[in-house]
Coordinates of C-alpha atoms in Angstrom, one line a residue:
A1 CA 3.5 -5.8 7.7
V2 CA 2.7 -4.7 11.2
F3 CA -0.9 -4.1 10.9
A4 CA -2.1 -7.2 12.9
L5 CA 0.4 -6.3 15.6
F6 CA -0.8 -2.7 15.6
L7 CA -4.4 -3.8 16.0
R8 CA -3.5 -6.0 19.0
A9 CA -1.3 -3.4 20.7
N10 CA -3.2 -0.3 20.0
F11 CA -6.8 -1.5 20.4
G12 CA -6.3 -4.6 22.6
L13 CA -8.0 -6.9 20.2
D14 CA -7.7 -10.6 20.7
P15 CA -5.7 -12.4 17.9
G16 CA -8.9 -13.8 16.2
T17 CA -10.5 -10.4 15.8
A18 CA -7.2 -8.8 14.7
G19 CA -6.9 -11.7 12.2
L20 CA -10.4 -11.3 10.9
I21 CA -9.8 -7.5 10.3
Y22 CA -6.4 -8.2 8.6
S23 CA -7.7 -11.1 6.5
S24 CA -10.7 -9.1 5.4
F25 CA -8.3 -6.3 4.3
L26 CA -6.1 -8.8 2.4
G27 CA -9.1 -10.4 0.7
L28 CA -10.2 -7.0 -0.6
V29 CA -6.6 -6.3 -1.7
Y30 CA -6.8 -9.4 -3.9
F31 CA -10.4 -9.0 -5.1
L32 CA -10.5 -5.2 -5.8
P33 CA -8.0 -5.2 -8.8
F34 CA -11.0 -6.8 -10.6
V35 CA -13.0 -3.6 -10.0
G36 CA -10.0 -1.5 -10.7
G37 CA -9.7 -3.2 -14.1
I38 CA -13.4 -2.5 -14.9
M39 CA -12.9 1.1 -14.0
A40 CA -9.8 1.4 -16.0
D41 CA -11.6 0.2 -19.1
K42 CA -14.0 3.1 -18.6
F43 CA -11.8 5.8 -17.2
G44 CA -8.2 4.9 -18.3
F45 CA -5.3 3.1 -16.7
G46 CA -3.2 6.1 -15.8
K47 CA -6.1 7.8 -14.0
M48 CA -6.8 4.7 -12.0
V49 CA -3.1 4.3 -11.0
T50 CA -3.0 8.0 -9.9
I51 CA -6.1 7.8 -8.0
G52 CA -5.1 4.5 -6.5
I53 CA -1.9 5.9 -5.2
A54 CA -3.7 9.0 -3.8
I55 CA -6.3 6.8 -1.9
M56 CA -3.5 4.5 -0.5
F57 CA -1.6 7.7 0.7
L58 CA -4.8 9.0 2.4
G59 CA -5.3 5.6 4.1
Y60 CA -1.7 5.3 5.4
L61 CA -1.9 8.9 6.5
F62 CA -4.9 8.1 8.6
L63 CA -3.0 5.2 10.1
S64 CA 0.0 7.3 10.7
I65 CA -1.7 9.8 13.0
P66 CA -1.6 8.7 16.6
L67 CA -5.2 9.0 17.8
G68 CA -5.0 6.7 20.8
S69 CA -7.1 3.7 21.2
G70 CA -10.7 5.0 21.5
T71 CA -13.7 5.0 19.2
I72 CA -12.3 7.9 17.0
A73 CA -9.1 6.0 16.5
F74 CA -10.9 2.8 15.6
V75 CA -13.2 4.4 13.1
S76 CA -10.3 6.2 11.6
M77 CA -8.4 2.9 11.4
L78 CA -11.4 1.3 9.6
A79 CA -11.7 4.2 7.2
A80 CA -8.0 3.8 6.4
L81 CA -8.7 0.3 5.2
F82 CA -10.0 2.0 2.1
I83 CA -6.4 1.5 1.2
S84 CA -7.5 -1.8 -0.2
F85 CA -9.6 0.1 -2.8
G86 CA -6.6 2.2 -3.8
T87 CA -4.6 -1.0 -4.1
G88 CA -7.2 -2.3 -6.3
L89 CA -7.1 0.6 -8.6
F90 CA -3.2 0.6 -8.6
K91 CA -2.3 -3.1 -8.6
G92 CA -3.7 -4.5 -11.8
N93 CA -3.5 -1.4 -13.9
L94 CA 0.2 -0.8 -13.4
Q95 CA 1.0 -4.2 -15.0
V96 CA -1.0 -3.1 -18.0
M97 CA 0.8 0.2 -18.3
V98 CA 4.2 -1.7 -18.2
G99 CA 3.0 -4.0 -20.9
N100 CA 1.7 -1.1 -23.0
L101 CA 5.2 0.4 -22.9
Y102 CA 6.3 -2.4 -25.2
D103 CA 3.4 -2.4 -27.7
T104 CA 5.5 -1.3 -30.7
P105 CA 7.0 -4.1 -32.8
E106 CA 10.6 -2.9 -32.2
L107 CA 10.1 -3.1 -28.3
A108 CA 7.8 -6.1 -28.2
S109 CA 10.9 -8.5 -27.7
K110 CA 11.9 -6.7 -24.5
R111 CA 8.5 -7.1 -22.8
D112 CA 9.4 -10.3 -20.9
S113 CA 12.6 -8.7 -19.6
A114 CA 10.7 -5.7 -18.6
F115 CA 8.1 -7.7 -16.5
S116 CA 11.0 -9.6 -15.0
I117 CA 12.6 -6.4 -13.7
F118 CA 9.2 -5.2 -12.7
Y119 CA 8.3 -8.2 -10.6
M120 CA 11.8 -8.4 -9.2
A121 CA 11.5 -4.9 -7.9
I122 CA 8.1 -5.7 -6.3
N123 CA 9.4 -8.8 -4.7
I124 CA 12.5 -7.0 -3.3
G125 CA 10.2 -4.5 -1.8
A126 CA 8.0 -7.2 -0.3
L127 CA 11.1 -8.8 1.1
F128 CA 12.4 -5.7 2.9
A129 CA 9.1 -4.0 3.9
P130 CA 8.3 -6.2 6.9
T131 CA 11.8 -5.9 8.4
A132 CA 11.8 -2.2 7.7
A133 CA 8.4 -1.7 9.4
V134 CA 9.5 -3.5 12.5
E135 CA 12.9 -1.7 12.6
I136 CA 11.2 1.8 12.2
K137 CA 8.9 0.9 15.0
R138 CA 11.8 -0.1 17.2
Y139 CA 13.7 3.0 16.3
A140 CA 10.6 5.2 17.4
E141 CA 10.5 3.3 20.7
E142 CA 14.3 3.3 21.5
S143 CA 15.6 6.4 20.0
L144 CA 12.6 8.8 19.9
G145 CA 11.0 7.5 23.2
F146 CA 7.5 6.6 21.8
S147 CA 5.5 3.9 23.5
G148 CA 4.9 0.7 21.7
D149 CA 1.4 1.6 20.6
A150 CA 2.4 5.0 19.3
A151 CA 5.5 3.7 17.6
Y152 CA 3.5 1.7 15.1
H153 CA 2.3 4.9 13.5
F154 CA 5.9 5.7 12.3
S155 CA 5.8 2.4 10.2
F156 CA 2.6 3.7 8.5
A157 CA 4.2 7.2 8.0
V158 CA 7.0 5.6 6.1
A159 CA 4.5 4.0 3.9
C160 CA 3.1 7.6 3.2
L161 CA 6.6 8.8 2.4
S162 CA 7.2 5.9 0.0
L163 CA 4.0 6.6 -1.8
I164 CA 5.0 10.3 -2.2
I165 CA 8.3 9.1 -3.7
S166 CA 6.4 6.7 -6.0
M167 CA 4.2 9.5 -7.2
I168 CA 7.2 11.7 -8.0
I169 CA 8.9 8.9 -9.9
Y170 CA 5.6 8.1 -11.8
F171 CA 5.0 11.6 -12.9
T172 CA 8.6 12.3 -13.6
F173 CA 9.3 9.3 -15.8

């Protein structure tokens, strides 16, 4: 939610360049589930979801480390955009796994309700994530004394934490 703002604040990019990087990232996020589906057909849905979460975690971890605004930081940020590949592995395959939970005839009638709950949970997260990212950044600035540029890294660190929690839930249940 704060990625384009981070690009402008941390690297001093003009709005067009930041928008180009951000839109390229989003384009890959929406295209790569196609690749993730092909890979899942070959290697399995569960493996692709697990690998996808791990790749997303590593990408957000790169973004959460304050490396400044130099060349190393910019290359690290570009490497972190590999998050889109992790999302591609994760995004499409998780829906298949939810659907597969209801393959038996006695559970088939509950599939629509399960998808409604699944999508509702995703949309609730999408509703609160942008506000949470901005508030976390603000907290890092006001309460912890970090500069505006460095405070963005806290938003990405929370994404790392949420992926750890997601992985625990995924493997536990």
